[in-house]
Coordinates of C-alpha atoms in Angstrom, one line a residue:
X11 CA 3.2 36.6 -15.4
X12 CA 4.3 35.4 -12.0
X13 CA 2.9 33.9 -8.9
X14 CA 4.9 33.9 -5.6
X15 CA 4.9 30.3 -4.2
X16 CA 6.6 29.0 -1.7
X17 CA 10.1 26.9 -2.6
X18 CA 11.7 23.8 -0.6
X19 CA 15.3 23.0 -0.4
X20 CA 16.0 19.5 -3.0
X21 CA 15.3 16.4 -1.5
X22 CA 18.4 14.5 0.0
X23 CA 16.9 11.8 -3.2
X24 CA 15.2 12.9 -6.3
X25 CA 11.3 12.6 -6.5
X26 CA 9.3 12.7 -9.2
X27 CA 6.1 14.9 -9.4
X28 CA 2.7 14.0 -9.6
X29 CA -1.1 15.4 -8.4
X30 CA -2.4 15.0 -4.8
X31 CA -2.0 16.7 -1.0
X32 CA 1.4 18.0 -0.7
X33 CA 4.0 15.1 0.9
X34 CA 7.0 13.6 -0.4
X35 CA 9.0 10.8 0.4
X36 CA 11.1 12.2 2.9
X37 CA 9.9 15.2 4.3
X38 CA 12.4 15.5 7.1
X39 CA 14.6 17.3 4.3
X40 CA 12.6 20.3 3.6
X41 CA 13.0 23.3 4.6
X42 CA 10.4 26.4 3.6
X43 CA 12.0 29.4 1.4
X44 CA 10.4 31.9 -1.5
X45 CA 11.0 32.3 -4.8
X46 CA 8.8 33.8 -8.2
X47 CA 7.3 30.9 -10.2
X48 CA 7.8 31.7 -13.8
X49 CA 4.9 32.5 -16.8
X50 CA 6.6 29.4 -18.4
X51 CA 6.1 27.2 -15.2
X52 CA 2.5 28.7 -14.6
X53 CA 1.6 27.2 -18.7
X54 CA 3.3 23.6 -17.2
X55 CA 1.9 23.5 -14.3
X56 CA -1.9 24.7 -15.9
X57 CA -1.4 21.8 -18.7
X58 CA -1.0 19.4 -16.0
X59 CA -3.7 20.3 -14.2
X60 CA -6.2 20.3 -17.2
X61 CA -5.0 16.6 -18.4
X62 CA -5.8 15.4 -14.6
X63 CA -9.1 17.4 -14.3
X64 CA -10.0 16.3 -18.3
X65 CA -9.4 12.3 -16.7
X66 CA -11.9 13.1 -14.1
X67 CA -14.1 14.6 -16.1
X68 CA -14.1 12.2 -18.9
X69 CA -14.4 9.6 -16.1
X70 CA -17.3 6.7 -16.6
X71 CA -20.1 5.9 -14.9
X72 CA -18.5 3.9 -11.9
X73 CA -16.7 6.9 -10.5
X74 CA -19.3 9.5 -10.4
X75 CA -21.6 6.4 -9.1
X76 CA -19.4 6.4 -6.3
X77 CA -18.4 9.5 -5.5
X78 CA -21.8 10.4 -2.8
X79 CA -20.7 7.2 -0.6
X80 CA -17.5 9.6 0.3
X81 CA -18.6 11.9 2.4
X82 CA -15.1 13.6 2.7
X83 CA -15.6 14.9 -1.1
X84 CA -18.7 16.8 -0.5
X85 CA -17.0 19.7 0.5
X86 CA -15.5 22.4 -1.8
X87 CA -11.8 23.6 -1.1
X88 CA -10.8 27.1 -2.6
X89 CA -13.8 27.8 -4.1
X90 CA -14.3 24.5 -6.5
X91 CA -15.1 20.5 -5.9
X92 CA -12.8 18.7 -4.1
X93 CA -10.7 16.6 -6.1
X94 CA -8.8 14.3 -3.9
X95 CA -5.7 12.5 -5.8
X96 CA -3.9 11.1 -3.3
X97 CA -4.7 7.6 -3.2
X98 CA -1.6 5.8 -3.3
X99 CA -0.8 7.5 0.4
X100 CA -4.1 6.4 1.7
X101 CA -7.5 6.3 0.5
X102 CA -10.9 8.3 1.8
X103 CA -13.8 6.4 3.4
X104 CA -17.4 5.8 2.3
X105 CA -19.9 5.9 5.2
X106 CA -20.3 2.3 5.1
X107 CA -16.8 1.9 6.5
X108 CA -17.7 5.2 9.2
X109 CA -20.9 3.7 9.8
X110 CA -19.5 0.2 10.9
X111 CA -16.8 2.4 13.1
X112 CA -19.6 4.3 14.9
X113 CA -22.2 1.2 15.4
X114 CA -19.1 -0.5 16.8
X115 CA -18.5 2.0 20.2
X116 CA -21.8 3.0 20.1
X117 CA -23.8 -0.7 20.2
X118 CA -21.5 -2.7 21.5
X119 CA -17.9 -1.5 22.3
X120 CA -16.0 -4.2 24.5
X121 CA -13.1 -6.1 24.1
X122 CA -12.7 -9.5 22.5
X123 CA -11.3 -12.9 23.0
X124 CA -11.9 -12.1 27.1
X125 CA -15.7 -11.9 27.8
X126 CA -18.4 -14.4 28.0
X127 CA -21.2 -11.0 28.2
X128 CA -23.2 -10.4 25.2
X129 CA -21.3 -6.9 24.4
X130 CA -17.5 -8.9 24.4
X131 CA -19.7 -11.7 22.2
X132 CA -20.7 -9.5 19.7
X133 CA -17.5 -7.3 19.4
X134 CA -15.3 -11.2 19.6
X135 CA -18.0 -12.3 16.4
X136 CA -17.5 -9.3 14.2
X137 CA -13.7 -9.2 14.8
X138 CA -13.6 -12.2 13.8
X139 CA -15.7 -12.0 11.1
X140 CA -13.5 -9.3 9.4
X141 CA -10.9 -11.5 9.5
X142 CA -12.8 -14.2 7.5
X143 CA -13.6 -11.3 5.5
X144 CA -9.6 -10.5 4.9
X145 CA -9.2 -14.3 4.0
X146 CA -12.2 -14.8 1.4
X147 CA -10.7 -11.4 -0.3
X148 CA -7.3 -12.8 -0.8
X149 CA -8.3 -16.4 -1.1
X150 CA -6.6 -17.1 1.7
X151 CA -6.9 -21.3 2.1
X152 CA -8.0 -20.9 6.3
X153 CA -8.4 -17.5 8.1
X154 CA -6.0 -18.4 10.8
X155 CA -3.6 -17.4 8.3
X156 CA -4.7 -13.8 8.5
X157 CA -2.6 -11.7 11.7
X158 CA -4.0 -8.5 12.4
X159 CA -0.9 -5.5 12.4
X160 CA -0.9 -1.6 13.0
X161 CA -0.3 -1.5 8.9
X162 CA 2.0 -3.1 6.7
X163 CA 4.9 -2.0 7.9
X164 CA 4.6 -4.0 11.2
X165 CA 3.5 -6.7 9.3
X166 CA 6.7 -6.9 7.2
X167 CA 8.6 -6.3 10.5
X168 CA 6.8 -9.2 12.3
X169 CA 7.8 -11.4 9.1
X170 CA 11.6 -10.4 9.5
X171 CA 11.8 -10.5 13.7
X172 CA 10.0 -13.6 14.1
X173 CA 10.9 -15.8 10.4
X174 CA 13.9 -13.7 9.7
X175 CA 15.7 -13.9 12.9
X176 CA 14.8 -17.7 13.5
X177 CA 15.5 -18.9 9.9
X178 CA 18.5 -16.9 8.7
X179 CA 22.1 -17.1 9.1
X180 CA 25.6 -15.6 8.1
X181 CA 25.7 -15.8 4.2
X182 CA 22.8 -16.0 3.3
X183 CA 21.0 -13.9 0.9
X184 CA 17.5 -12.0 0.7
X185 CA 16.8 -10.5 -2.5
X186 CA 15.1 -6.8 -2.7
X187 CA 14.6 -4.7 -5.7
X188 CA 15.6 -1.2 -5.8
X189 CA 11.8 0.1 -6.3
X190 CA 11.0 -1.3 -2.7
X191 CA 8.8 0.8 -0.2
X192 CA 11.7 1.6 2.7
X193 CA 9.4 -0.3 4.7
X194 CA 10.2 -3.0 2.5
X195 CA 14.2 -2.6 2.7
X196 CA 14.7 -0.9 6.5
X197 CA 13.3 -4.3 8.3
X198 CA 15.6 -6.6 6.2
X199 CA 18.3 -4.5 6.7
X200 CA 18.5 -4.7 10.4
X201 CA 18.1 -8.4 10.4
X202 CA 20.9 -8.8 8.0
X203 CA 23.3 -7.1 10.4
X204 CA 22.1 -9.1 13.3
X205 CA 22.7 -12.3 11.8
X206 CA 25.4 -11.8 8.7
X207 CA 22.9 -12.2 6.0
X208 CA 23.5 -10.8 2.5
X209 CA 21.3 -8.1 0.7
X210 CA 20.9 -8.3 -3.1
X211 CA 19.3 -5.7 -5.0
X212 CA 17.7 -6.6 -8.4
X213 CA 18.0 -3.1 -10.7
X214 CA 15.4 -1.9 -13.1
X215 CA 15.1 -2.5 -17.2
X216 CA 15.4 0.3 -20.1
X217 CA 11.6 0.4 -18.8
X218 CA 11.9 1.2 -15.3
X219 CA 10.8 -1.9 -13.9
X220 CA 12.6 -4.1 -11.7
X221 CA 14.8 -6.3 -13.9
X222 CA 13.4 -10.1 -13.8
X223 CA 16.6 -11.8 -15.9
X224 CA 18.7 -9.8 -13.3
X225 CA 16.2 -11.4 -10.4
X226 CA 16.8 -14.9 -12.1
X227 CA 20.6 -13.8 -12.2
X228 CA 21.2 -13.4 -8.7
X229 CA 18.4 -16.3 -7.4
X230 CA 20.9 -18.9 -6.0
X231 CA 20.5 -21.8 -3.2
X232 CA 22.1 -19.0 -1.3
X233 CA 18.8 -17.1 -1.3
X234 CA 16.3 -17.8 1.8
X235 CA 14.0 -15.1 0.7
X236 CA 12.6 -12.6 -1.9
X237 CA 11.2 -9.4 -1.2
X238 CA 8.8 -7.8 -3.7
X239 CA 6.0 -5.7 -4.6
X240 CA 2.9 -6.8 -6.4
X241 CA 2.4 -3.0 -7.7
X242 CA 4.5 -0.2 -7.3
X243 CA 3.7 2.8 -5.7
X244 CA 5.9 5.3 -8.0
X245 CA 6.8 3.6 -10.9
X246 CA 3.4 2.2 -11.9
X247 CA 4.9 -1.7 -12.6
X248 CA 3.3 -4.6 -11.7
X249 CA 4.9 -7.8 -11.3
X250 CA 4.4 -11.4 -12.3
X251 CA 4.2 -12.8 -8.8
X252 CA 3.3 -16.3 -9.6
X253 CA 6.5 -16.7 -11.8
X254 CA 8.2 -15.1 -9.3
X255 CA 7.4 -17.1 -6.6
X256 CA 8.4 -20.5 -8.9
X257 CA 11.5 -19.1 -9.5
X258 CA 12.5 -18.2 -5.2
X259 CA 10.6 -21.7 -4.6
X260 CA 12.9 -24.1 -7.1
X261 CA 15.7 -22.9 -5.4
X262 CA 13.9 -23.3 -1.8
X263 CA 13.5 -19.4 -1.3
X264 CA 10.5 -17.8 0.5
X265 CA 8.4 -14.8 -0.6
X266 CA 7.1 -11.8 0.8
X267 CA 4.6 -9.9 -1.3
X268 CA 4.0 -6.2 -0.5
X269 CA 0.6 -5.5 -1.7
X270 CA -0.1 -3.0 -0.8
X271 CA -0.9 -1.1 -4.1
X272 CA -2.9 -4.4 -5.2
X273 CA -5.1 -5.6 -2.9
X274 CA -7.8 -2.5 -3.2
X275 CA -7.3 -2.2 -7.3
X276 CA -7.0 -5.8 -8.4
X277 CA -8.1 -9.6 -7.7
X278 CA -5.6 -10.9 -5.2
X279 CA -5.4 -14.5 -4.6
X280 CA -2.5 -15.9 -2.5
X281 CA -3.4 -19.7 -3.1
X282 CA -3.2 -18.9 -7.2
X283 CA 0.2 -16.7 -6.6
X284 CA 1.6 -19.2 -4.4
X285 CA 3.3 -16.9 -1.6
X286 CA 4.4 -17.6 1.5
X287 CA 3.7 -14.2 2.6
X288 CA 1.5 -11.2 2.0
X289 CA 1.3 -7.7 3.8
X290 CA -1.6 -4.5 3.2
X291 CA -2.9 -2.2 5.1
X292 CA -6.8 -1.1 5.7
X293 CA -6.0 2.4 4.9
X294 CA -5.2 1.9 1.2
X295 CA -8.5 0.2 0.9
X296 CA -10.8 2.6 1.8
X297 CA -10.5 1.0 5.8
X298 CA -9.8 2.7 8.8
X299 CA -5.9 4.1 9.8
X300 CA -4.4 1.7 12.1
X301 CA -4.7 -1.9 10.9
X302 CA -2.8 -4.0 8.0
X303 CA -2.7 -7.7 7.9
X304 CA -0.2 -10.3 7.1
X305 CA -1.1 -13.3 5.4
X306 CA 1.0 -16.4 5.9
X307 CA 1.1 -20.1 5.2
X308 CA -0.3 -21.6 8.4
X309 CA 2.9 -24.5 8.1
X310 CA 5.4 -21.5 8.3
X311 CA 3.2 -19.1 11.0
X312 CA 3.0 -22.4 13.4
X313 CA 6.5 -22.9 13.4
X314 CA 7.5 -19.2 13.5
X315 CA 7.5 -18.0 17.3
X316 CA 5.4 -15.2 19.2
X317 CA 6.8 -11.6 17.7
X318 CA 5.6 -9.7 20.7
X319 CA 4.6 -10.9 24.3
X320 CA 1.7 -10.3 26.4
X321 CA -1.8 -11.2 26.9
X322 CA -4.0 -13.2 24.1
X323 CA -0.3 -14.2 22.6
X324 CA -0.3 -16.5 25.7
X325 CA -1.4 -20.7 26.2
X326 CA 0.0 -20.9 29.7
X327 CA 2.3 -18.5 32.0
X328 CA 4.4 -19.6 34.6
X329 CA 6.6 -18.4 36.9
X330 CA 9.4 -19.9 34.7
X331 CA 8.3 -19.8 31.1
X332 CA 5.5 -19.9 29.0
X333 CA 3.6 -21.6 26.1
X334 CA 2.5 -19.8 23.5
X335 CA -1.4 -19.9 21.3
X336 CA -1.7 -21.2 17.8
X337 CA -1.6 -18.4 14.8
X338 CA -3.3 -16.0 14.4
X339 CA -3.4 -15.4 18.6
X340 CA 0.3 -16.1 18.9
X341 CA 0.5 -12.8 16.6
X342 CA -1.4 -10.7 18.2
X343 CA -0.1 -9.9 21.5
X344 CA -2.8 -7.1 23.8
X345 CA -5.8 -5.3 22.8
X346 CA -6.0 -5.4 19.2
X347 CA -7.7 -2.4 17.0
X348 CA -11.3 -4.0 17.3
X349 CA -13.1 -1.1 15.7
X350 CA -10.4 -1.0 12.7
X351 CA -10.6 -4.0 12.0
X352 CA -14.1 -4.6 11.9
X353 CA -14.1 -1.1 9.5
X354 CA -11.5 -3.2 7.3
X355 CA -14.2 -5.4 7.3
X356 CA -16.7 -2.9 6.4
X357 CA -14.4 -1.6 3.5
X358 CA -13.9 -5.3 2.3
X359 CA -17.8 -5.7 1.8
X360 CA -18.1 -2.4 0.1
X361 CA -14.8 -2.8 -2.3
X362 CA -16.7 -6.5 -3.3
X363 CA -20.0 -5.2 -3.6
X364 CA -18.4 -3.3 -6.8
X365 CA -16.5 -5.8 -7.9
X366 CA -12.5 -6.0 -7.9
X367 CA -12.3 -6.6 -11.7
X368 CA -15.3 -4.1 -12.5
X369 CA -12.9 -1.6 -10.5
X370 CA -9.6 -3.1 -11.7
X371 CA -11.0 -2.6 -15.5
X372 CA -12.0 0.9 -14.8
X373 CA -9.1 1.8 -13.0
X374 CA -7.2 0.7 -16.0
X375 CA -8.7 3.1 -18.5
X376 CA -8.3 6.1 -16.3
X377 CA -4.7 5.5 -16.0
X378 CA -4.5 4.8 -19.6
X379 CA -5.9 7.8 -20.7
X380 CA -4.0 10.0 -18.3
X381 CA -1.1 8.5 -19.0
X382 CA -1.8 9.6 -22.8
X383 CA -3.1 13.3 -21.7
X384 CA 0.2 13.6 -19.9
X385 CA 2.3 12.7 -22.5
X386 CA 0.9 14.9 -25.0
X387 CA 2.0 18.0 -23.1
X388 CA 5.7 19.3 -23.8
X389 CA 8.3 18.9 -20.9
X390 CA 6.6 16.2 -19.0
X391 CA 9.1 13.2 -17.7
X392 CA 6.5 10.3 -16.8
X393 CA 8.2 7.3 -14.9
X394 CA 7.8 3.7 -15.0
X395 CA 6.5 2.0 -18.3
X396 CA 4.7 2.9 -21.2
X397 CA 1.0 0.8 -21.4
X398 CA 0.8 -1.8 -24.4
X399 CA -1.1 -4.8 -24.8
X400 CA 2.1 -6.7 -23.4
X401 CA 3.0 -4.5 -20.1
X402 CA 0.6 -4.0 -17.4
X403 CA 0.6 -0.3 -16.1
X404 CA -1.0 0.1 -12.9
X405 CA -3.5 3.3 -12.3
X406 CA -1.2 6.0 -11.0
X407 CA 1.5 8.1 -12.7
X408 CA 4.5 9.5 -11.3
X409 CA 6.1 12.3 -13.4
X410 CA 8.6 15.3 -13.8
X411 CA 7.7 19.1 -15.5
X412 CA 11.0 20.1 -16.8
X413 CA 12.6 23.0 -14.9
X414 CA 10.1 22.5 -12.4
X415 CA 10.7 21.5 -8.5
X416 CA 8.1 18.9 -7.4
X417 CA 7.1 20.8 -4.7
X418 CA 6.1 24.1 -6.7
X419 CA 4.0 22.5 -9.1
X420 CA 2.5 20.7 -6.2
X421 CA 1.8 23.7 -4.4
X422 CA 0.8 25.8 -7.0
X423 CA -2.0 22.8 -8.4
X424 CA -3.1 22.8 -5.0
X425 CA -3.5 26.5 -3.7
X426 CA -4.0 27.9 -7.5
X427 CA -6.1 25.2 -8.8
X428 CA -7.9 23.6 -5.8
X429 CA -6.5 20.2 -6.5
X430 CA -4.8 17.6 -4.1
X431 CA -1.3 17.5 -4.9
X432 CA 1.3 14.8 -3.7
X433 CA 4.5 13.3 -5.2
X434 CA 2.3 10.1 -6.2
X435 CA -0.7 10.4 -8.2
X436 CA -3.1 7.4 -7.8
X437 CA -6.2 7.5 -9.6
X438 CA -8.9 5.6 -7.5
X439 CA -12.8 4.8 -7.6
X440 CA -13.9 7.5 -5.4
X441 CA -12.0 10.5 -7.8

């Protein structure tokens, strides 16, 4: 047997394989070819999809509950039900979230913070209110701590440009593990070679999870900040913050969370974890596209200056300088994305009307089981590690089929079988 799909050149880095729309972490590097898929890739590549579509189907109650509020997966694609897997590059929205979006520039679409009419009013009130919203989500101790961004990438990027710039100085060192989000790495890198600051990378264990006793290793009063995800995004791991952030703190270290991966699947709670920062981004969480939020201590945000300049940013302009608002204004220079962020706000009610630890314990079966299903079938290289009563295994699965490029298997699951494919597989409520 064999099926003509389409082959890509290897990426510059190796990927692992998973289920969901076809992208990969750095697409620039592909480049479009043919070649025959073998009868013995075909039998992988079928396994596969049966242990993802048996996880759906023996799914409980909560996602087939929630499956009519998306109206994205009423469709069929190829003949069959949409299945939608790629959660872990950004999540589908339930018409709550594209209700709020539509009664915002239909009812009362102005801008905020520059209005006394009843339309800039109403649009100032629920812009603000989603940002209450972000901060009773998180636990965030006062909701001027919350600063609006594009995603998290600008929020990590405002962190480093506005702390990392003002607080850091040749020789000293920031702390990164190697199963960082480049978004996580590329900001600190650049600030490093402004200023002479050191990078150290903390490796992974036998389990392919960043190495804590090599963290503690390299953790020195040389260290001004650590850089770390709650959850990873390939490898599935999920990491003690709270110790963490004892262990940066009793040697006077900051920490940036990336939570990403966190925020819409678990109970988040920045006073409890202790950080000193936090970035996510709305899209993850079944929000709108173009808003993230950082969360900071207000004591570091009011002594950390503006990141961009313009209007709202602004106490006083004069001809010769300026002064500058209190957080979160000082943060959030222009128009901001009113109609994102009251959709974040949107998503935020609907992800608590569920429940975070009714979806977090859900979540964790799914993955459970397909991490099993996938392990049963012969040739299958999952990453990150194996679920026990003593590791925590987030719900998504990165994985290899022997002999097998990514990028076939992904195509073939998704033209062949009418599932999403992608190079991460996150399995979310709405599946």
């Amino acid at each position: 047997m064999e099926v003509l799909v389409p082959k890509f050149q290897s990426l510059k880095f190796p990927s692992p394989i998973c289920c969901c729309s076809i992208t990969t972490w750095n697409s620039s590097y592909l480049n479009f070819g043919f070649r025959r898929l073998s009868s013995l890739s075909v039998s992988a590549a079928s396994k596969v999809n049966e242990a993802v579509v048996e996880s759906v189907i023996a799914s409980p109650s909560l996602g087939h509950s929630t499956r009519p509020h998306f109206p994205i997966l009423h469709q069929e694609v190829n003949g069959s039900k949409l299945v939608y897997l790629d959660n872990a590059a950004t999540s589908q929205k339930p018409t709550a979230v594209l209700k709020a979006l539509q009664n915002y520039y239909e009812a009362y679409n102005s801008n905020v913070h520059r209005g006394i009419h009843f339309l800039s009013a109403k649009a100032t009130d629920e812009y603000e209110s989603a940002r209450r919203k972000v901060a009773t989500f998180i636990n965030a101790s006062d909701s001027r701590e919350i600063i609006f961004t594009r995603n998290a990438t600008e929020a990590i990027n405002l962190v480093a440009y506005s702390w990392g710039l003002s607080n850091l100085k040749s020789g000293d060192e920031i702390i990164v593990t190697v199963a960082e989000h480049h978004s996580a790495i590329v900001p600190w890198q650049l600030v490093a070679q402004k200023v002479g600051a050191v990078l150290k990378f903390v490796t992974l264990n036998q389990d392919e999870v960043p190495d804590l006793d090599n963290l503690k290793e390299v953790l020195s009063r040389k260290t001004k900040l650590v850089v770390v995800h709650h959850v990873s995004n390939v490898l599935a791991s999920v990491l003690p913050i709270r110790e963490i952030t004892q262990w940066a703190h009793d040697v006077g270290a900051k920490v940036l969370v990336d939570a990403c991966q966190s925020v819409p699947h678990m109970i988040v709670d920045v006073q409890n974890l202790n950080v000193d920062f936090l970035v996510a981004s709305s899209h993850k969480m079944c929000g709108p596209t173009g808003i993230g939020f950082l969360y900071g201590k207000i004591d570091i945000l009011s002594s950390m200056p503006p990141f961009l300049g313009g209007g709202e940013m602004i106490s006083d302009v004069y001809l010769d300088h300026s002064t500058y608002a209190e957080p979160p204004s000082r943060f959030e220079a222009g128009t901001p994305a009113i109609g994102e962020a009251i959709g974040l706000g949107a998503a935020i009610d609907y992800l608590s009307g569920i429940g975070m630890q009714t979806i977090h314990d859900y979540e964790v079966e799914l993955g459970r089981y397909l991490y099993e299903r996938l392990l049963s079938i012969p040739n299958i290289r999952i990453y990150g590690p194996a679920p026990s009563e003593e590791v925590q295994r987030a719900a998504l699965c990165s994985f290899n089929v022997e002999n097998v490029h990514p990028t076939d298997l992904a195509t073939f699951l998704d033209q062949q079988l009418s599932d999403q494919v992608t190079i991460v597989l996150n399995r979310s409520i709405a599946t």
